[in-house]
Amino acid sequence: MQLQVIDARLMQKAFLAGAKGLEAKKEWINELNVFPVPDGDTGTNMTMTIMAAAKDVAAMEEPTMESLAKAISGGSLRGARGNSGVILSQLFRGFTKEIKTVEAVDVKTLARAFERASETAYKAVMKPKEGTILTVAKGMAEKAMELAEQTDDILAFAEQVAAYGDQVLAQTPEMLPVLKQAGVVDSGGQGLMQVIKGALDGLHGKEVDLAVPASQAPRTEAGSYGAAAGRGELDTADIRFGYCTEFIINVEHPYDEKTEQEFKGYLESIGDSIVVVSDEDVVKVHVHTNDPGLAIQKALTYGSLSRMKIDNMREEHQERLIQNAEQVAARQKAEEAAKAAEPRKPYGFIAVSVGDGLAKILKGIGADYLIEGGQTMNPSTEDMLEAIRCVNADTVYILPNNKNIILAAEQAKYLVEDKQIVVVPSKTVPQGIAALINFIPEMSVEDNLASMKEEMERVRTGQVTYAVRDTVLDGIEIHEGDIIGLGDRGILAAGKSIESTAVETLMALAEDECELVTIYYGSDVKEEEAQAVADRFGKLRPDLEVEVQAGGQPIYYYLMSAE
C-alpha cells in the first residue's frame, strides 16, 4: 500500500489517532518522571494539551487543511499545560503553519512541516536543553528532510521518521545524566513519539476509537469547580431554568467588547449561570435557560456554531452538583459585577498555589486572584487568560510558583493586548511569597521585576514527600515508599520517618548562611507533628528563627524555605 497525499479528512483522522495514542499511554509517561515522586504529570499535561485541540478537530464535519490547522494550533495553544504541553503546542503551531496553505500534504510538505515544528518549538524555549522532547523533534525533522529526497510514499516516509525518533529518544539518557541515573528516557520525548505512532496508525487505516471525551469542569478562583462532587435525588421544582446549554461561536461578524456585553445582557434576560469567554475569533458560551433556541438564534447573528450541547437538567439526578454550580456561577457573577464597577487599579497579582493555608497567605500579602495548581495539576494557558481577565488592573504580575508553569504564563502574556503582563519566574510557592512581599508600588515595573527576581534567588526551597519507585539519585539509594526530601537541585534526604527526613532536609537547606526557616505543613500533617519537626531542628540550629505555617498542600508533607 502506498500513500502519496494526505487530504484534510485523513489529516483529521491522523491527528485524532495521535491524540488517542498519547492518551492511552499517559500514565506510563507520567511514571517516566526522573524523580520518584507521586506527581509525575508529563503525560497528563501533554494529553490535556492535545485533547483541547482534539475536541475542536473531532467536531469538524467538513474539514479543510486551513480549518484543521487553525483548530489544532489554537486549541493546543489555549489548552497548553506544563512545559511539555507548551512545547507540544508549539510543535503543532509550527507544523500547522506549513500545512495550512495546501489542500493536500505530500512528502515534501510533510518534511517541511516537521522542520518548521522543530524550529518553532526551539524558539519558544528561552534555554533549550538537549536530551528532551526538543531533541527528539529535531532528530525527526532532520531525518524527514533527508528522506523527502528519496521517496514520495508518505507511509514509508513516516515509518522511517518514527523509527528514527525512537532511536533519538533512546539516546536521551546519554545527553542528560539525570535521565541515565534514573534509568529512564525523556518523558516529553516519549509522549511525542506516542502522538507520532498514533497518527501513523491513523494513516494506515487502523481502527481507532476517535471519540473525544468531555473536558473536566473549569476551575474557578481558589480551586472551586463549576460542578462540585456529590449526588442525590433531584427536586425539579428547585430548578428555575431547565436546560444547560453550551456551544462555541466561530465569529464571522463584528464582535467587540461592547457586543460581548450586549450578548451577555441578552443571555441574562433569558437565563442564568452565564459564562461567556472570548479568545480572538472564538467565543465559548454556557447558559441555563428554558429556551435554548433563543440563545442559539442570538449567537448565530455573530457567526457559525460548533460543539453544541443541551442537557435537560430536570432529567438528571445530581441535585448537589447543579446547586453548587449555580452557587458558584452566582458568586462569580456578583464578584465580576463588583470588580467591573471598581476603577481600574495600576497593578494586580495572580498566583498559582494549592492548599487552603497557602492560599490564605498569598491573599493576605496581596494576591488578587489565585489559580489552583502546582506540581500535580498545571493550569493551562486558557486558565491564565481567564485569571488575567478577572484582574482589573493596568499591569498584571503572574507568579507561576512552579518551573513547569512558567511557559504557560508566558504563552498567555503574548495573547493579551489590553493589559501589561509581567511573568515573575517563581519556581516555588516560597519564592512567590518572597517576591510578593518585596513588591514596592512606587517602583517601576522593570525595577520591581528585577527586585523580585533578586529576592527569589535568596530563597532555597525544600519539599518532603514519598517515593513511588526504587531508584538511585544523587548517590542516594531510594526504595518505593521511602520518605524523600527534595531541594531546588535534587535529592537532599531519604529515610523511613517523615519527621527525621524533614529535619535532615532542613539541615541540608540551612547549610549556607541564612536567618529564617519557614515550614509549611500539608493536609496530611497535624500541627503538633509540624511543631515537633521545628523543635527538633531548632535544637540543632538554635541560631535560626523558625516559623511554622499551615499550608494545606496535598502530596507534600512539608514545604520549607530558608532565606
Coordinates of C-alpha atoms in Angstrom, one line a residue:
M1 CA 0.0 0.0 0.0
Q2 CA 1.3 3.4 -1.0
L3 CA 0.1 6.8 0.1
Q4 CA 1.2 9.9 -1.8
V5 CA -1.0 12.7 -0.4
I6 CA -2.9 13.3 2.8
D7 CA -6.2 15.2 2.4
A8 CA -7.9 17.2 5.1
R9 CA -10.2 14.2 6.1
L10 CA -7.2 11.9 6.5
M11 CA -5.2 14.5 8.3
Q12 CA -8.2 14.9 10.7
K13 CA -8.2 11.2 11.4
A14 CA -4.4 11.0 11.8
F15 CA -4.4 13.9 14.3
L16 CA -7.2 12.3 16.4
A17 CA -5.5 8.9 16.3
G18 CA -2.3 10.7 17.5
A19 CA -4.2 12.2 20.4
K20 CA -5.7 8.8 21.3
G21 CA -2.2 7.3 21.1
L22 CA -0.9 9.7 23.7
E23 CA -4.0 9.4 25.9
A24 CA -3.7 5.6 26.0
K25 CA -0.1 5.9 27.4
K26 CA -0.4 9.0 29.6
E27 CA 0.0 7.2 32.9
W28 CA 3.0 5.2 31.7
I29 CA 4.6 8.5 30.5
N30 CA 3.9 10.1 34.0
E31 CA 5.9 7.2 35.5
L32 CA 9.0 8.2 33.5
N33 CA 9.5 11.2 35.8
V34 CA 13.1 11.5 36.8
F35 CA 12.3 12.0 40.5
P36 CA 10.3 9.1 42.0
V37 CA 7.6 11.4 43.4
P38 CA 3.9 10.8 43.2
D39 CA 3.1 13.7 40.9
G40 CA 4.8 12.9 37.6
D41 CA 2.5 14.8 35.2
T42 CA 4.2 15.0 31.8
G43 CA 1.7 12.5 30.3
T44 CA -1.3 14.2 31.8
N45 CA -0.1 17.7 30.7
M46 CA 0.6 16.6 27.1
T47 CA -2.7 14.7 26.9
M48 CA -4.8 17.6 28.2
T49 CA -3.0 19.9 25.7
I50 CA -3.7 17.8 22.7
M51 CA -7.2 16.9 23.8
A52 CA -8.0 20.6 24.0
A53 CA -7.4 20.7 20.2
A54 CA -8.9 17.3 19.5
K55 CA -12.3 18.4 20.7
D56 CA -12.5 21.1 18.1
V57 CA -11.0 18.8 15.4
A58 CA -13.4 16.0 16.1
A59 CA -16.4 18.4 15.8
M60 CA -15.5 19.3 12.2
E61 CA -17.8 17.7 9.6
E62 CA -16.2 19.2 6.5
P63 CA -12.6 20.0 7.4
T64 CA -10.2 21.9 5.2
M65 CA -6.5 21.9 5.8
E66 CA -6.8 25.6 6.8
S67 CA -9.6 25.0 9.3
L68 CA -7.8 21.9 10.7
A69 CA -4.6 23.9 11.1
K70 CA -6.4 26.7 13.0
A71 CA -8.2 24.2 15.3
I72 CA -5.0 22.3 16.1
S73 CA -2.9 25.3 16.7
G74 CA -5.4 27.4 18.6
G75 CA -6.9 24.6 20.6
S76 CA -3.5 23.3 21.8
L77 CA -2.2 26.8 22.5
R78 CA -5.2 27.6 24.8
G79 CA -5.1 24.2 26.4
A80 CA -1.3 24.0 26.9
R81 CA -0.3 22.8 30.4
G82 CA 3.2 22.5 31.8
N83 CA 6.4 22.8 29.9
S84 CA 5.9 19.6 27.9
G85 CA 2.4 20.7 26.9
V86 CA 3.5 24.2 25.9
I87 CA 6.3 22.7 23.8
L88 CA 3.9 20.3 22.2
S89 CA 1.6 23.2 21.4
Q90 CA 4.5 25.0 19.7
L91 CA 5.3 21.9 17.7
F92 CA 1.7 21.9 16.4
R93 CA 1.9 25.6 15.8
G94 CA 4.9 25.3 13.5
F95 CA 3.6 22.1 11.8
T96 CA 0.2 23.7 11.0
K97 CA 1.8 26.9 9.6
E98 CA 3.3 24.7 6.9
I99 CA 0.2 22.6 6.1
K100 CA -2.4 25.3 6.2
T101 CA -1.5 26.7 2.8
V102 CA -2.1 23.5 0.8
E103 CA -5.2 21.4 0.0
A104 CA -3.3 18.1 0.4
V105 CA 0.0 17.2 2.0
D106 CA 2.7 15.3 0.2
V107 CA 6.1 14.1 1.5
K108 CA 8.0 17.3 0.8
T109 CA 5.3 19.4 2.6
L110 CA 5.3 17.0 5.5
A111 CA 9.1 17.2 5.8
R112 CA 9.0 21.0 5.8
A113 CA 6.2 20.8 8.5
F114 CA 8.4 18.6 10.7
E115 CA 11.3 21.1 10.3
R116 CA 9.1 24.1 11.0
A117 CA 7.6 22.4 14.0
S118 CA 11.1 21.9 15.5
E119 CA 12.2 25.4 14.7
T120 CA 9.1 27.0 16.3
A121 CA 9.4 24.9 19.5
Y122 CA 13.1 25.7 19.9
K123 CA 12.4 29.4 19.6
A124 CA 9.7 29.2 22.3
V125 CA 12.1 27.9 24.9
M126 CA 14.5 30.5 26.4
K127 CA 17.2 28.0 27.2
P128 CA 16.7 24.8 25.1
K129 CA 18.2 21.7 26.7
E130 CA 19.2 18.7 24.6
G131 CA 18.1 15.3 25.7
T132 CA 14.4 16.4 25.8
I133 CA 11.3 16.4 23.6
L134 CA 13.1 19.2 21.6
T135 CA 15.9 16.9 20.7
V136 CA 13.5 14.1 19.6
A137 CA 11.6 16.6 17.4
K138 CA 14.7 18.0 15.8
G139 CA 16.0 14.5 15.1
M140 CA 12.8 13.6 13.3
A141 CA 12.9 16.9 11.4
E142 CA 16.4 16.2 10.1
K143 CA 15.5 12.7 9.1
A144 CA 12.3 13.9 7.4
M145 CA 14.3 16.4 5.3
E146 CA 16.8 13.7 4.3
L147 CA 14.0 11.2 3.3
A148 CA 12.0 13.8 1.4
E149 CA 14.5 13.5 -1.4
Q150 CA 14.4 9.7 -1.5
T151 CA 10.7 8.7 -1.6
D152 CA 7.2 10.1 -2.3
D153 CA 5.4 7.3 -0.3
I154 CA 4.1 9.0 2.8
L155 CA 3.7 5.7 4.8
A156 CA 7.2 4.6 4.1
F157 CA 8.5 8.1 4.9
A158 CA 6.5 8.3 8.2
E159 CA 7.5 4.9 9.4
Q160 CA 11.2 5.7 8.9
V161 CA 10.9 9.1 10.6
A162 CA 9.1 7.4 13.6
A163 CA 11.8 4.7 13.8
Y164 CA 14.5 7.4 13.8
G165 CA 12.6 9.3 16.5
D166 CA 12.7 6.2 18.7
Q167 CA 16.5 6.0 18.1
V168 CA 17.0 9.6 19.2
L169 CA 14.7 9.0 22.2
A170 CA 16.8 6.0 23.3
Q171 CA 19.9 8.3 23.3
T172 CA 18.4 11.0 25.6
P173 CA 19.9 9.3 28.8
E174 CA 23.3 9.8 27.2
M175 CA 22.6 13.5 26.7
L176 CA 21.1 14.2 30.2
P177 CA 22.9 12.4 33.0
V178 CA 19.9 12.8 35.3
L179 CA 17.9 10.5 32.9
K180 CA 20.7 7.9 32.9
Q181 CA 20.9 8.0 36.6
A182 CA 17.2 7.4 37.0
G183 CA 17.2 4.8 34.3
V184 CA 14.5 6.5 32.1
V185 CA 14.2 8.2 28.7
D186 CA 12.9 11.7 28.5
S187 CA 9.1 11.6 29.3
G188 CA 8.2 14.5 26.9
G189 CA 10.1 12.8 24.0
Q190 CA 8.2 9.6 24.8
G191 CA 4.9 11.5 24.7
L192 CA 5.8 13.0 21.3
M193 CA 6.5 9.5 20.0
Q194 CA 3.1 8.3 21.1
V195 CA 1.5 11.1 19.1
I196 CA 3.5 10.2 16.1
K197 CA 2.8 6.4 16.3
G198 CA -0.9 7.0 16.9
A199 CA -1.0 9.3 13.8
L200 CA 0.8 6.6 11.8
D201 CA -1.9 4.1 12.9
G202 CA -4.5 6.6 11.6
L203 CA -2.7 6.9 8.2
H204 CA -2.5 3.1 8.0
G205 CA -6.3 2.9 8.4
K206 CA -6.2 1.0 11.7
E207 CA -9.4 1.1 13.7
V208 CA -9.1 3.7 16.4
D209 CA -11.8 5.0 18.8
L210 CA -11.7 8.6 17.8
A211 CA -14.4 9.8 20.2
V212 CA -13.2 12.7 22.4
P213 CA -14.5 12.8 26.0
A214 CA -15.9 15.9 27.5
S215 CA -13.4 18.0 29.4
Q216 CA -13.4 18.5 33.1
A217 CA -15.3 21.4 34.6
P218 CA -13.3 24.5 34.6
R219 CA -11.5 25.6 37.8
T220 CA -12.6 28.9 39.3
E221 CA -10.7 31.1 41.8
A222 CA -9.4 29.3 44.9
G223 CA -10.0 26.0 43.1
S224 CA -13.7 25.7 43.2
Y225 CA -15.3 23.8 40.4
G226 CA -18.2 24.8 38.3
A227 CA -19.8 21.5 39.3
A228 CA -18.9 20.1 42.7
A229 CA -18.9 16.4 43.7
G230 CA -21.9 14.9 45.2
R231 CA -25.1 13.1 44.0
G232 CA -28.6 13.0 45.2
E233 CA -32.2 12.8 44.0
L234 CA -33.2 15.8 42.1
D235 CA -36.1 18.0 43.1
T236 CA -37.1 19.5 39.8
A237 CA -39.1 22.3 41.4
D238 CA -35.8 23.8 42.6
I239 CA -34.5 24.3 39.0
R240 CA -35.6 27.7 37.6
F241 CA -34.1 27.1 34.2
G242 CA -34.2 23.6 32.9
Y243 CA -31.7 23.4 30.0
C244 CA -28.0 23.6 30.4
T245 CA -26.9 25.0 27.0
E246 CA -23.3 25.2 25.8
F247 CA -21.8 26.0 22.4
I248 CA -18.9 27.7 20.7
I249 CA -19.4 30.7 18.3
N250 CA -16.9 30.8 15.5
V251 CA -17.0 34.6 15.0
E252 CA -17.7 35.7 11.4
H253 CA -19.2 39.2 12.0
P254 CA -18.0 42.2 14.1
Y255 CA -17.7 41.2 17.8
D256 CA -16.0 43.6 20.1
E257 CA -16.2 44.3 23.9
K258 CA -19.4 46.3 23.5
T259 CA -21.0 43.5 21.5
E260 CA -20.0 40.9 24.1
Q261 CA -21.6 43.0 26.9
E262 CA -24.8 43.2 24.9
F263 CA -24.8 39.5 24.3
K264 CA -24.3 38.8 28.0
G265 CA -27.2 41.1 28.8
Y266 CA -29.4 39.2 26.4
L267 CA -28.5 35.9 27.9
E268 CA -29.2 37.3 31.4
S269 CA -32.7 38.2 30.2
I270 CA -33.4 34.5 29.3
G271 CA -31.4 32.6 31.8
D272 CA -28.7 32.4 34.4
S273 CA -25.4 30.6 35.2
I274 CA -23.9 32.5 32.3
V275 CA -20.3 32.2 31.2
V276 CA -19.0 33.9 28.1
V277 CA -15.3 33.6 27.3
S278 CA -13.8 35.2 24.2
D279 CA -10.5 34.3 22.6
E280 CA -9.7 36.0 19.3
D281 CA -12.4 34.7 16.9
V282 CA -13.8 32.0 19.2
V283 CA -16.4 32.6 21.9
K284 CA -17.3 29.9 24.4
V285 CA -20.9 30.1 25.8
H286 CA -22.6 28.5 28.8
V287 CA -26.1 29.4 29.9
H288 CA -29.0 27.8 31.9
T289 CA -32.3 28.7 30.1
N290 CA -35.8 27.4 29.5
D291 CA -35.5 28.1 25.7
P292 CA -32.1 27.1 24.3
G293 CA -33.3 28.1 20.8
L294 CA -33.4 31.8 21.8
A295 CA -29.7 31.7 22.9
I296 CA -28.8 29.8 19.7
Q297 CA -30.6 32.2 17.4
K298 CA -28.9 35.2 19.0
A299 CA -25.5 33.5 18.8
L300 CA -26.0 32.8 15.1
T301 CA -26.0 36.6 14.4
Y302 CA -22.3 36.6 15.3
G303 CA -21.2 33.6 13.4
S304 CA -21.5 29.8 13.0
L305 CA -21.8 27.5 15.9
S306 CA -20.0 24.3 16.9
R307 CA -19.7 21.8 19.9
M308 CA -23.4 22.4 20.8
K309 CA -24.6 20.6 23.9
I310 CA -28.0 20.8 25.6
D311 CA -28.8 18.9 28.7
N312 CA -32.3 18.7 30.3
M313 CA -31.4 19.2 34.0
R314 CA -34.8 18.1 35.2
E315 CA -34.0 14.6 34.0
E316 CA -30.7 14.4 35.8
H317 CA -30.2 13.0 39.2
Q318 CA -27.4 15.2 40.5
E319 CA -29.0 17.8 42.8
R320 CA -26.0 18.8 44.8
L321 CA -23.8 19.1 41.6
I322 CA -26.2 21.5 40.0
Q323 CA -27.0 23.5 43.1
N324 CA -23.3 24.0 43.7
A325 CA -22.7 25.0 40.1
E326 CA -25.5 27.7 40.4
Q327 CA -24.0 29.0 43.6
V328 CA -20.5 29.3 42.1
A329 CA -21.9 31.0 39.0
A330 CA -24.0 33.4 41.1
R331 CA -20.9 34.2 43.2
Q332 CA -18.8 34.7 40.2
K333 CA -21.4 37.0 38.6
A334 CA -21.6 39.1 41.8
E335 CA -17.8 39.3 42.1
E336 CA -17.3 40.2 38.5
A337 CA -20.0 42.9 38.7
A338 CA -18.4 44.3 41.8
K339 CA -14.9 44.3 40.2
A340 CA -16.2 45.8 36.9
A341 CA -17.7 48.7 38.9
E342 CA -14.4 49.5 40.6
P343 CA -11.9 51.8 39.0
R344 CA -9.0 50.0 37.2
K345 CA -6.0 49.6 39.5
P346 CA -2.5 50.4 38.4
Y347 CA -1.3 46.8 39.2
G348 CA -2.6 43.4 40.4
F349 CA -1.3 39.9 41.1
I350 CA -2.1 36.4 40.0
A351 CA -0.6 33.5 41.9
V352 CA -0.7 29.7 41.4
S353 CA -1.0 27.6 44.5
V354 CA -2.8 24.7 46.1
G355 CA -3.8 24.3 49.7
D356 CA -6.1 26.5 51.9
G357 CA -3.3 27.7 54.1
L358 CA -1.0 28.8 51.2
A359 CA -4.0 30.4 49.5
K360 CA -4.7 32.4 52.7
I361 CA -1.1 33.5 53.0
L362 CA -0.9 34.7 49.4
K363 CA -4.2 36.5 49.6
G364 CA -3.0 38.2 52.8
I365 CA 0.1 39.6 51.2
G366 CA -1.6 41.0 48.1
A367 CA -2.6 38.3 45.6
D368 CA -5.8 39.4 43.8
Y369 CA -6.6 36.1 42.1
L370 CA -5.5 32.5 42.8
I371 CA -5.3 29.7 40.3
E372 CA -5.4 26.3 41.9
G373 CA -2.5 24.3 40.6
G374 CA 1.1 23.2 41.1
Q375 CA 3.0 20.0 40.6
T376 CA 0.0 17.7 40.3
M377 CA -2.2 20.0 38.2
N378 CA -0.5 22.5 36.0
P379 CA -3.0 25.2 34.9
S380 CA -3.4 25.8 31.2
T381 CA -2.8 28.9 29.1
E382 CA -6.5 29.4 29.0
D383 CA -6.7 29.3 32.8
M384 CA -4.1 32.1 32.8
L385 CA -6.1 34.1 30.4
E386 CA -9.3 33.8 32.4
A387 CA -7.4 34.9 35.6
I388 CA -6.0 37.9 33.7
R389 CA -9.4 38.8 32.5
C390 CA -10.7 38.9 36.1
V391 CA -7.9 41.1 37.5
N392 CA -9.0 44.7 36.8
A393 CA -5.5 46.3 36.6
D394 CA -3.3 48.0 34.0
T395 CA -0.3 45.8 34.9
V396 CA -0.8 42.2 36.0
Y397 CA 2.0 40.3 37.6
I398 CA 1.8 36.5 37.4
L399 CA 3.6 34.3 39.9
P400 CA 3.6 30.7 38.5
N401 CA 5.3 29.3 41.6
N402 CA 6.4 26.2 39.7
K403 CA 9.0 25.8 37.0
N404 CA 6.6 23.7 34.9
I405 CA 4.0 26.6 34.7
I406 CA 6.2 29.5 33.7
L407 CA 5.9 28.7 29.9
A408 CA 2.1 28.6 30.1
A409 CA 2.2 32.0 31.8
E410 CA 4.5 33.3 29.0
Q411 CA 2.1 32.0 26.4
A412 CA -0.8 33.9 28.0
K413 CA 1.3 37.0 28.2
Y414 CA 1.6 37.2 24.4
L415 CA -2.1 36.7 23.9
V416 CA -3.2 39.7 25.9
E417 CA -3.3 43.2 24.4
D418 CA -5.2 45.4 26.8
K419 CA -3.0 44.9 29.8
Q420 CA 0.7 44.8 30.5
I421 CA 1.5 41.2 31.7
V422 CA 4.6 40.6 33.7
V423 CA 5.6 37.0 34.4
V424 CA 7.7 36.7 37.6
P425 CA 9.5 33.4 37.1
S426 CA 9.0 32.0 40.6
K427 CA 9.6 28.2 40.7
T428 CA 8.2 27.5 44.2
V429 CA 5.5 29.0 46.4
P430 CA 8.1 30.2 48.9
Q431 CA 9.8 32.1 46.1
G432 CA 6.4 33.6 45.1
I433 CA 5.7 34.7 48.6
A434 CA 9.2 36.4 48.9
A435 CA 8.6 38.2 45.5
L436 CA 5.2 39.4 46.5
I437 CA 6.3 40.7 49.9
N438 CA 9.1 42.7 48.3
F439 CA 6.9 44.4 45.7
I440 CA 7.2 48.2 46.0
P441 CA 4.3 50.2 44.5
E442 CA 6.4 53.3 43.9
M443 CA 8.9 51.5 41.8
S444 CA 8.7 51.0 38.0
V445 CA 7.7 47.7 36.5
E446 CA 11.2 47.0 35.4
D447 CA 12.7 47.8 38.8
N448 CA 10.1 45.7 40.6
L449 CA 10.7 42.7 38.4
A450 CA 14.5 42.9 39.0
S451 CA 14.0 43.3 42.7
M452 CA 11.5 40.4 43.0
K453 CA 13.9 38.2 41.0
E454 CA 16.8 39.1 43.3
E455 CA 14.7 38.3 46.4
M456 CA 13.6 35.0 44.9
E457 CA 17.2 34.0 44.4
R458 CA 17.8 34.3 48.2
V459 CA 15.1 31.7 48.9
R460 CA 16.0 28.0 48.9
T461 CA 13.1 25.6 48.9
G462 CA 12.7 22.0 50.2
Q463 CA 9.8 19.6 49.8
V464 CA 9.1 16.3 51.6
T465 CA 7.0 13.5 50.1
Y466 CA 7.2 9.8 49.4
A467 CA 8.9 7.7 46.7
V468 CA 6.8 5.8 44.2
R469 CA 9.5 3.6 42.8
D470 CA 13.1 2.3 43.5
T471 CA 15.9 4.3 42.1
V472 CA 19.3 5.8 42.9
L473 CA 19.6 9.6 42.6
D474 CA 22.5 11.9 43.6
G475 CA 24.2 8.9 45.1
I476 CA 21.2 8.2 47.4
E477 CA 19.5 4.8 47.2
I478 CA 15.8 5.2 47.3
H479 CA 13.1 2.5 47.7
E480 CA 9.4 2.7 46.9
G481 CA 7.6 4.0 50.0
D482 CA 10.6 5.9 51.4
I483 CA 10.2 9.4 52.6
I484 CA 12.3 11.8 50.4
G485 CA 13.4 15.4 50.8
L486 CA 13.9 17.4 47.5
G487 CA 15.8 20.6 47.1
D488 CA 16.0 23.1 44.3
R489 CA 18.6 21.0 42.5
G490 CA 18.0 17.4 43.6
I491 CA 17.5 14.9 46.4
L492 CA 18.5 16.1 49.9
A493 CA 17.5 13.3 52.1
A494 CA 15.7 9.9 52.2
G495 CA 14.5 7.7 55.0
K496 CA 11.6 5.8 56.6
S497 CA 10.5 8.5 59.0
I498 CA 8.7 11.7 57.9
E499 CA 10.0 13.7 60.9
S500 CA 13.6 12.5 60.6
T501 CA 13.7 13.1 56.8
A502 CA 12.1 16.5 57.3
V503 CA 14.8 17.5 59.8
E504 CA 17.5 16.2 57.6
T505 CA 16.1 18.1 54.6
L506 CA 16.0 21.3 56.8
M507 CA 19.6 20.8 57.8
A508 CA 20.7 20.5 54.2
L509 CA 18.7 23.6 53.2
A510 CA 20.2 25.7 56.1
E511 CA 23.8 24.7 55.3
D512 CA 24.7 28.1 54.0
E513 CA 24.2 31.4 55.7
C514 CA 20.5 32.1 56.4
E515 CA 18.4 33.7 59.1
L516 CA 14.9 32.4 58.7
V517 CA 13.4 29.0 58.1
T518 CA 9.7 28.5 57.4
I519 CA 7.9 25.2 57.5
Y520 CA 4.6 24.9 55.7
Y521 CA 2.8 21.7 56.7
G522 CA 0.5 19.8 54.3
S523 CA -3.0 18.4 54.5
D524 CA -1.8 15.0 55.8
V525 CA 0.2 16.5 58.7
K526 CA -1.1 17.7 62.1
E527 CA 0.1 21.0 63.6
E528 CA 1.7 19.2 66.6
E529 CA 3.7 17.0 64.2
A530 CA 5.0 20.0 62.3
Q531 CA 5.9 21.7 65.6
A532 CA 7.8 18.6 66.6
V533 CA 9.9 18.9 63.4
A534 CA 10.5 22.6 64.1
D535 CA 11.5 21.9 67.8
R536 CA 13.9 19.1 66.8
F537 CA 15.5 21.3 64.1
G538 CA 15.6 24.3 66.4
K539 CA 17.8 22.3 68.9
L540 CA 20.3 21.6 66.1
R541 CA 20.2 25.1 64.8
P542 CA 19.4 27.5 67.7
D543 CA 20.9 30.4 65.8
L544 CA 18.0 30.4 63.3
E545 CA 14.5 31.7 63.5
V546 CA 11.9 29.0 62.7
E547 CA 8.3 29.6 61.7
V548 CA 5.6 27.0 61.3
Q549 CA 2.6 27.8 58.9
A550 CA -0.4 25.7 57.8
G551 CA 0.0 25.2 54.1
G552 CA -2.7 22.6 53.5
Q553 CA -1.0 21.3 50.3
P554 CA -1.6 17.7 49.1
I555 CA 1.0 15.1 48.5
Y556 CA 3.9 17.0 50.0
Y557 CA 4.0 16.6 53.8
Y558 CA 6.1 19.7 54.1
L559 CA 7.2 22.7 52.0
M560 CA 10.2 24.5 53.5
S561 CA 12.1 27.7 52.8
A562 CA 15.4 29.0 54.0
E563 CA 16.4 32.6 53.4

